[in-house]
CSV table of C-alpha atoms in Angstrom, one decimal:
chain,number,residue,atom,x,y,z
A,1,MET,CA,-77.5,181.9,-69.0
A,2,LYS,CA,-76.3,185.4,-67.9
A,3,ILE,CA,-79.1,186.7,-65.7
A,4,SER,CA,-77.4,190.1,-65.3
A,5,ARG,CA,-77.9,190.9,-69.0
A,6,LYS,CA,-81.7,190.5,-68.5
A,7,ILE,CA,-81.7,192.8,-65.6
A,8,ALA,CA,-80.0,195.7,-67.3
A,9,GLY,CA,-82.5,196.1,-70.1
A,10,ALA,CA,-85.7,196.0,-68.0
A,11,LEU,CA,-84.8,198.3,-65.2
A,12,ALA,CA,-83.3,200.8,-67.7
A,13,LEU,CA,-86.9,201.0,-69.2
A,14,SER,CA,-88.3,201.6,-65.7
A,15,ALA,CA,-86.0,204.4,-65.0
A,16,ALA,CA,-86.1,206.1,-68.3
A,17,ALA,CA,-88.8,208.6,-67.4
A,18,ALA,CA,-87.0,209.7,-64.3
A,19,VAL,CA,-83.3,210.0,-65.3
A,20,VAL,CA,-81.0,211.0,-68.1
A,21,LEU,CA,-79.5,207.9,-69.6
A,22,ALA,CA,-76.3,209.6,-70.6
A,23,GLY,CA,-72.9,210.3,-69.0
A,24,CYS,CA,-70.2,208.1,-67.7
A,25,THR,CA,-69.7,206.3,-64.5
A,26,SER,CA,-66.7,206.0,-62.1
A,27,ARG,CA,-66.7,202.6,-60.5
A,28,ASN,CA,-64.6,200.4,-58.3
A,29,GLU,CA,-63.6,197.5,-60.6
A,30,THR,CA,-61.6,195.6,-58.1
A,31,GLY,CA,-63.7,196.0,-54.9
A,32,GLY,CA,-60.8,197.8,-53.3
A,33,GLU,CA,-60.7,201.2,-51.7
A,34,THR,CA,-62.7,203.9,-53.4
A,35,ALA,CA,-61.6,207.4,-54.3
A,36,ALA,CA,-63.5,210.4,-53.0
A,37,PRO,CA,-66.3,211.0,-55.5
A,38,GLY,CA,-65.9,214.7,-55.5
A,39,ALA,CA,-69.7,215.2,-55.6
A,40,THR,CA,-71.6,217.8,-53.6
A,41,GLY,CA,-73.7,216.3,-50.9
A,42,GLY,CA,-77.5,216.5,-50.5
A,43,ALA,CA,-80.5,215.4,-52.5
A,44,THR,CA,-80.3,216.1,-56.1
A,45,GLY,CA,-83.9,216.8,-56.8
A,46,GLY,CA,-84.4,216.5,-60.5
A,47,ALA,CA,-80.8,216.1,-61.4
A,48,GLY,CA,-79.8,213.8,-64.2
A,49,ALA,CA,-78.4,210.4,-63.3
A,50,GLU,CA,-74.9,211.4,-64.4
A,51,ASP,CA,-74.9,213.9,-61.4
A,52,ILE,CA,-75.8,211.3,-58.8
A,53,THR,CA,-73.3,209.5,-56.6
A,54,ILE,CA,-74.6,206.3,-54.9
A,55,ALA,CA,-72.5,204.5,-52.3
A,56,PHE,CA,-73.0,201.0,-51.0
A,57,VAL,CA,-71.4,199.7,-47.8
A,58,PRO,CA,-71.8,195.9,-47.5
A,59,LYS,CA,-71.4,193.9,-44.4
A,60,LEU,CA,-68.2,192.4,-45.7
A,61,GLN,CA,-66.1,193.1,-48.8
A,62,GLY,CA,-64.5,190.3,-50.8
A,63,ILE,CA,-66.9,187.5,-50.4
A,64,PRO,CA,-68.8,186.2,-53.6
A,65,TYR,CA,-72.2,187.3,-52.4
A,66,PHE,CA,-71.4,191.0,-52.0
A,67,GLU,CA,-69.1,191.1,-54.9
A,68,ALA,CA,-72.0,189.9,-57.0
A,69,MET,CA,-74.2,192.7,-55.6
A,70,ASN,CA,-71.4,195.1,-56.6
A,71,THR,CA,-71.5,193.7,-60.1
A,72,GLY,CA,-75.2,194.3,-60.3
A,73,GLY,CA,-74.7,197.9,-59.0
A,74,GLN,CA,-72.0,198.5,-61.6
A,75,GLN,CA,-74.3,197.3,-64.4
A,76,ALA,CA,-77.0,199.6,-63.2
A,77,ALA,CA,-74.5,202.5,-63.2
A,78,GLU,CA,-73.5,201.7,-66.8
A,79,GLU,CA,-77.1,201.6,-67.9
A,80,LEU,CA,-78.4,204.6,-66.0
A,81,GLY,CA,-75.3,206.7,-66.0
A,82,PHE,CA,-74.8,207.4,-62.3
A,83,GLU,CA,-71.6,207.0,-60.2
A,84,TRP,CA,-71.5,203.8,-58.1
A,85,LEU,CA,-69.1,203.5,-55.1
A,86,TYR,CA,-68.6,200.3,-53.2
A,87,GLN,CA,-66.6,199.7,-50.1
A,88,GLY,CA,-67.0,197.5,-47.0
A,89,PRO,CA,-65.0,196.2,-44.1
A,90,THR,CA,-62.6,193.3,-44.5
A,91,THR,CA,-64.1,191.6,-41.5
A,92,ALA,CA,-67.8,191.6,-40.5
A,93,ASP,CA,-67.2,194.2,-37.9
A,94,ALA,CA,-69.8,196.9,-37.0
A,95,ALA,CA,-67.2,199.4,-35.9
A,96,ALA,CA,-65.1,199.1,-39.1
A,97,GLN,CA,-68.3,199.4,-41.2
A,98,ALA,CA,-69.3,202.5,-39.3
A,99,ASP,CA,-65.9,204.1,-40.2
A,100,ILE,CA,-66.6,203.6,-43.9
A,101,VAL,CA,-70.1,205.0,-43.5
A,102,ARG,CA,-68.6,208.1,-41.9
A,103,SER,CA,-66.2,208.4,-44.8
A,104,PHE,CA,-69.0,208.4,-47.3
A,105,ILE,CA,-70.9,211.0,-45.3
A,106,GLN,CA,-67.8,213.2,-45.3
A,107,GLN,CA,-67.4,212.8,-49.0
A,108,GLY,CA,-71.0,214.0,-49.5
A,109,VAL,CA,-72.5,211.2,-51.6
A,110,ASP,CA,-76.1,211.7,-52.7
A,111,VAL,CA,-77.5,208.3,-51.7
A,112,LEU,CA,-76.1,205.9,-49.1
A,113,PHE,CA,-77.0,202.3,-48.9
A,114,VAL,CA,-75.9,200.1,-46.1
A,115,ALA,CA,-76.2,196.4,-45.3
A,116,PRO,CA,-75.7,196.8,-41.5
A,117,ASN,CA,-73.8,194.3,-39.4
A,118,ASP,CA,-75.5,195.8,-36.4
A,119,PRO,CA,-78.8,197.7,-37.2
A,120,ASN,CA,-79.0,199.3,-33.8
A,121,SER,CA,-75.5,200.9,-33.9
A,122,MET,CA,-76.0,201.9,-37.5
A,123,ALA,CA,-79.2,203.8,-36.9
A,124,PRO,CA,-77.5,207.0,-35.4
A,125,LEU,CA,-75.1,207.1,-38.4
A,126,LEU,CA,-78.0,206.9,-40.9
A,127,GLN,CA,-79.6,209.8,-39.0
A,128,GLU,CA,-76.3,211.7,-39.2
A,129,ALA,CA,-76.2,211.1,-43.0
A,130,GLN,CA,-79.8,212.2,-43.4
A,131,ASP,CA,-79.1,215.4,-41.4
A,132,ALA,CA,-76.3,216.1,-43.9
A,133,GLY,CA,-78.8,216.0,-46.7
A,134,ILE,CA,-78.0,212.5,-47.9
A,135,HIS,CA,-80.7,210.0,-48.9
A,136,VAL,CA,-80.3,206.9,-46.7
A,137,ALA,CA,-81.5,203.4,-47.3
A,138,THR,CA,-80.7,199.8,-46.5
A,139,THR,CA,-80.2,196.8,-48.8
A,140,ASP,CA,-79.8,193.0,-48.1
A,141,THR,CA,-80.2,193.7,-44.4
A,142,ASP,CA,-82.6,196.2,-42.8
A,143,ALA,CA,-82.3,198.6,-40.0
A,144,PRO,CA,-86.0,198.9,-39.4
A,145,ASP,CA,-85.7,201.3,-36.4
A,146,SER,CA,-83.7,203.8,-38.3
A,147,VAL,CA,-84.6,206.7,-40.7
A,148,ARG,CA,-83.9,204.7,-43.8
A,149,GLU,CA,-86.2,205.7,-46.6
A,150,VAL,CA,-86.4,202.3,-48.3
A,151,PHE,CA,-85.2,198.7,-47.7
A,152,VAL,CA,-84.3,196.8,-50.8
A,153,ASN,CA,-85.2,193.3,-49.7
A,154,GLN,CA,-84.0,190.2,-51.5
A,155,ALA,CA,-87.0,188.0,-50.5
A,156,SER,CA,-89.6,187.8,-47.8
A,157,VAL,CA,-88.6,186.6,-44.4
A,158,GLU,CA,-91.2,183.9,-44.5
A,159,GLY,CA,-90.2,182.7,-48.0
A,160,ILE,CA,-86.6,182.3,-47.1
A,161,GLY,CA,-87.2,180.6,-43.7
A,162,GLN,CA,-89.8,178.2,-45.0
A,163,ALA,CA,-87.7,177.3,-48.1
A,164,LEU,CA,-84.7,176.5,-46.0
A,165,THR,CA,-86.8,174.3,-43.7
A,166,ASP,CA,-88.7,172.5,-46.4
A,167,THR,CA,-85.6,171.8,-48.4
A,168,LEU,CA,-83.8,170.4,-45.4
A,169,LEU,CA,-86.6,168.4,-44.0
A,170,GLU,CA,-87.4,166.8,-47.4
A,171,ALA,CA,-83.8,165.5,-47.4
A,172,MET,CA,-84.1,164.4,-43.8
A,173,GLY,CA,-87.3,162.5,-44.5
A,174,GLY,CA,-89.5,164.9,-42.5
A,175,SER,CA,-88.0,164.2,-39.1
A,176,GLY,CA,-84.9,164.3,-37.0
A,177,LYS,CA,-82.6,166.8,-35.2
A,178,TYR,CA,-80.8,169.7,-36.9
A,179,ALA,CA,-78.7,172.7,-36.0
A,180,ILE,CA,-78.2,176.1,-37.5
A,181,VAL,CA,-74.8,177.7,-38.1
A,182,SER,CA,-75.5,181.4,-38.5
A,183,CYS,CA,-73.1,184.3,-39.0
A,184,GLY,CA,-73.4,187.7,-37.4
A,185,GLU,CA,-75.2,187.4,-34.0
A,186,THR,CA,-76.9,190.8,-34.5
A,187,ALA,CA,-77.8,190.6,-38.2
A,188,ALA,CA,-81.5,191.4,-38.5
A,189,ASN,CA,-82.1,189.4,-41.6
A,190,LEU,CA,-80.5,186.2,-40.3
A,191,ASN,CA,-82.3,186.4,-37.0
A,192,ALA,CA,-85.6,186.9,-38.7
A,193,TRP,CA,-85.1,183.9,-40.9
A,194,ILE,CA,-84.1,181.8,-37.9
A,195,GLU,CA,-87.3,182.8,-36.1
A,196,VAL,CA,-89.4,181.7,-39.0
A,197,GLN,CA,-87.5,178.4,-39.2
A,198,GLU,CA,-88.1,177.7,-35.5
A,199,GLU,CA,-91.8,178.5,-35.7
A,200,TYR,CA,-92.3,176.7,-39.1
A,201,THR,CA,-90.5,173.6,-37.9
A,202,ALA,CA,-92.6,173.4,-34.8
A,203,SER,CA,-95.9,173.8,-36.6
A,204,GLN,CA,-95.2,171.8,-39.8
A,205,TYR,CA,-92.7,169.2,-38.8
A,206,PRO,CA,-93.6,167.9,-35.3
A,207,ASP,CA,-91.1,165.1,-35.6
A,208,ALA,CA,-88.2,167.5,-36.2
A,209,GLU,CA,-86.3,169.6,-33.7
A,210,ILE,CA,-83.7,172.4,-33.9
A,211,VAL,CA,-81.2,171.5,-31.2
A,212,ASP,CA,-78.8,174.5,-31.4
A,213,VAL,CA,-78.0,177.8,-33.1
A,214,VAL,CA,-74.4,178.9,-33.2
A,215,TYR,CA,-72.7,181.9,-34.8
A,216,ALA,CA,-69.5,181.8,-36.9
A,217,GLY,CA,-69.4,185.4,-38.1
A,218,GLU,CA,-68.7,185.6,-41.8
A,219,ASP,CA,-65.9,183.0,-41.5
A,220,GLN,CA,-66.3,179.9,-43.6
A,221,ALA,CA,-63.5,178.0,-41.8
A,222,MET,CA,-65.2,178.8,-38.4
A,223,ALA,CA,-68.5,177.5,-39.8
A,224,THR,CA,-66.9,174.3,-40.8
A,225,GLN,CA,-65.3,173.9,-37.3
A,226,MET,CA,-68.6,174.7,-35.6
A,227,ALA,CA,-70.5,172.2,-37.8
A,228,THR,CA,-68.0,169.6,-37.0
A,229,ASP,CA,-68.3,170.3,-33.2
A,230,LEU,CA,-72.1,170.1,-33.5
A,231,MET,CA,-71.9,166.7,-35.2
A,232,ASN,CA,-69.5,165.4,-32.5
A,233,SER,CA,-71.6,166.7,-29.6
A,234,ASN,CA,-74.9,165.5,-31.1
A,235,PRO,CA,-74.3,162.0,-32.5
A,236,ASP,CA,-78.0,161.8,-33.6
A,237,LEU,CA,-77.8,165.0,-35.6
A,238,THR,CA,-79.1,164.5,-39.2
A,239,GLY,CA,-79.3,168.1,-40.5
A,240,LEU,CA,-77.3,171.4,-40.6
A,241,VAL,CA,-78.3,174.8,-42.0
A,242,GLY,CA,-75.7,177.3,-43.1
A,243,GLU,CA,-77.5,180.6,-42.6
A,244,CYS,CA,-75.4,182.8,-44.8
A,245,THR,CA,-73.1,182.6,-47.8
A,246,SER,CA,-70.0,181.7,-45.8
A,247,SER,CA,-71.6,179.2,-43.5
A,248,ALA,CA,-73.5,177.4,-46.2
A,249,PRO,CA,-70.4,175.9,-47.9
A,250,GLY,CA,-68.8,175.6,-44.4
A,251,VAL,CA,-71.4,173.2,-43.1
A,252,ALA,CA,-71.3,171.2,-46.3
A,253,GLN,CA,-67.5,171.0,-46.1
A,254,ALA,CA,-67.8,169.6,-42.5
A,255,VAL,CA,-70.1,166.8,-43.7
A,256,GLU,CA,-67.6,165.9,-46.5
A,257,ASP,CA,-64.7,166.0,-44.1
A,258,ALA,CA,-66.5,163.7,-41.7
A,259,GLY,CA,-67.4,161.3,-44.4
A,260,ARG,CA,-71.1,161.6,-43.5
A,261,ILE,CA,-72.7,162.4,-46.9
A,262,GLY,CA,-76.1,160.7,-46.9
A,263,GLU,CA,-76.2,160.6,-43.1
A,264,VAL,CA,-76.1,164.4,-42.3
A,265,PHE,CA,-77.9,166.6,-44.7
A,266,THR,CA,-77.2,170.3,-45.2
A,267,VAL,CA,-78.9,173.3,-46.8
A,268,GLY,CA,-77.9,176.9,-46.7
A,269,LEU,CA,-77.9,180.4,-48.2
A,270,GLY,CA,-75.0,180.1,-50.6
A,271,THR,CA,-74.0,181.6,-54.0
A,272,PRO,CA,-74.5,179.2,-56.9
A,273,GLN,CA,-70.8,178.8,-57.9
A,274,SER,CA,-69.6,178.4,-54.3
A,275,MET,CA,-72.2,175.7,-53.6
A,276,LEU,CA,-72.0,173.8,-56.9
A,277,PRO,CA,-69.3,171.3,-55.8
A,278,TYR,CA,-71.2,170.5,-52.7
A,279,LEU,CA,-74.5,170.1,-54.5
A,280,GLU,CA,-72.8,167.8,-57.0
A,281,SER,CA,-71.2,165.7,-54.2
A,282,GLY,CA,-74.4,165.4,-52.3
A,283,SER,CA,-73.0,167.1,-49.1
A,284,SER,CA,-75.6,169.9,-49.8
A,285,SER,CA,-79.2,169.2,-50.6
A,286,GLY,CA,-80.0,172.7,-51.8
A,287,SER,CA,-79.0,176.3,-51.7
A,288,ILE,CA,-81.7,178.9,-51.0
A,289,LEU,CA,-80.9,182.3,-52.4
A,290,TRP,CA,-82.0,184.8,-55.1
A,291,ASP,CA,-80.5,186.6,-58.1
A,292,VAL,CA,-77.8,188.5,-56.2
A,293,GLU,CA,-76.8,190.6,-59.2
A,294,ALA,CA,-80.4,191.6,-59.6
A,295,LEU,CA,-80.5,192.7,-56.0
A,296,GLY,CA,-77.5,195.0,-56.7
A,297,TYR,CA,-79.0,196.4,-59.8
A,298,LEU,CA,-82.3,197.0,-58.0
A,299,THR,CA,-80.4,198.8,-55.3
A,300,GLY,CA,-78.8,201.1,-57.9
A,301,TRP,CA,-82.1,201.8,-59.6
A,302,ALA,CA,-83.7,202.6,-56.2
A,303,GLY,CA,-80.9,205.0,-55.4
A,304,VAL,CA,-81.6,207.0,-58.6
A,305,GLN,CA,-85.3,207.1,-57.7
A,306,LEU,CA,-84.5,208.4,-54.3
A,307,ALA,CA,-82.2,211.1,-55.6
A,308,ASN,CA,-84.8,212.3,-58.1
A,309,ASP,CA,-87.7,212.0,-55.7
A,310,GLY,CA,-89.1,209.3,-58.1
A,311,ASP,CA,-91.8,206.8,-57.5
A,312,LEU,CA,-90.4,203.6,-56.1
A,313,GLY,CA,-93.7,201.9,-56.9
A,314,ASP,CA,-93.5,202.6,-60.6
A,315,LEU,CA,-92.1,199.3,-61.8
A,316,SER,CA,-94.1,199.0,-65.0
A,317,GLY,CA,-90.9,198.6,-67.0
A,318,VAL,CA,-89.8,195.6,-65.0
A,319,ASP,CA,-91.2,192.8,-67.2
A,320,ASN,CA,-88.5,190.2,-67.5
A,321,GLU,CA,-88.1,186.8,-65.8
A,322,ALA,CA,-85.5,187.8,-63.3
A,323,LEU,CA,-87.5,190.9,-62.0
A,324,SER,CA,-91.1,190.1,-62.9
A,325,GLN,CA,-92.1,189.8,-59.2
A,326,VAL,CA,-90.6,193.0,-57.8
A,327,GLU,CA,-93.0,194.8,-55.5
A,328,TYR,CA,-93.0,197.9,-53.4
A,329,ASP,CA,-94.9,198.3,-50.2
A,330,GLU,CA,-95.2,202.0,-49.4
A,331,ALA,CA,-96.4,201.5,-45.9
A,332,SER,CA,-93.3,199.6,-44.8
A,333,GLY,CA,-90.9,201.2,-47.3
A,334,VAL,CA,-89.8,197.8,-48.6
A,335,LEU,CA,-88.9,197.2,-52.2
A,336,LEU,CA,-89.0,193.4,-52.6
A,337,LEU,CA,-87.0,191.6,-55.3
A,338,GLY,CA,-89.2,188.5,-55.2
A,339,PRO,CA,-89.4,184.9,-53.9
A,340,PRO,CA,-86.2,182.9,-53.2
A,341,THR,CA,-84.7,180.4,-55.6
A,342,VAL,CA,-83.6,176.9,-54.7
A,343,PHE,CA,-80.3,176.1,-56.4
A,344,THR,CA,-79.5,172.5,-57.1
A,345,ALA,CA,-76.8,170.5,-58.9
A,346,GLU,CA,-79.0,170.9,-62.0
A,347,ASN,CA,-79.3,174.7,-62.1
A,348,ALA,CA,-76.5,176.2,-60.0
A,349,GLY,CA,-74.1,176.0,-63.0
A,350,ASP,CA,-76.3,178.4,-65.0
A,351,TYR,CA,-75.2,181.3,-62.8
A,352,ASP,CA,-71.8,183.0,-63.0
A,353,TYR,CA,-71.3,184.1,-59.4
């Protein structure tokens, strides 16, 4: 099952009224450094899609999650005819990410999407981009106190936090102690999910307790070490959550290394292919995520809508399985992909990222 092929057809229908579906696209096939687009800056008004340059700056380049988003963005560019640029830092570093954002501002892209490592420090840069006539938006991770025009959100905060909790506590038998290995300490999305997990655990699972939250950056090896340390310092620990796509396989690896499959249960936010071995071995009880390529495609589509002053709420053409639950809330400026998916050993192999 190639989910990405379903995405392309439906969103192309949705954008047909607003853009010209002709022209070629220049894209970064390898995820390496991008060349200057050579486009003029500022909003394009009613320009055809072939005249639009959309840049996306992820938290971290080179990990499967953001590479899958890049694939989705590339597919949108192929279908809709715009130019897609993708470049992120090689470590989850806010300062390095800021340098890339400044580069895209100087290049004069038409639309700039960022998944900020630090929303607060990114906000002034988004203002700078907007002052330069660039449409600014966030995707995957929000900067709610910024001038961003839209946040392309993968799933609701409540949906993710509750799905993580329910999946883990079902494996744990509804009770016990667990810990969370998160990633960036300032990442708004991760912190919002953790807050939901804390409140939901307290209200729905009175016999369960979160004993610690630690931060491994976007470093899988560090997540494995932190999970190992948590098990050693808490002998009665029976659950671990990997709060991002590097810590999810990291905590499962720690359980395997310790020989504690069936004693310590893990869940996380991991890409299907990276989690499949752990789901099959039983070191992970479930991976909570969403169609990441669809998120990238929706990001590209939203960029075209912004550049053309289009209606982000006009999603009448999105009528396929992968995107059937996309919603736009004008008041908050959030374009929501839909509810999260629980990947298991039975369905993770159906996805190619």
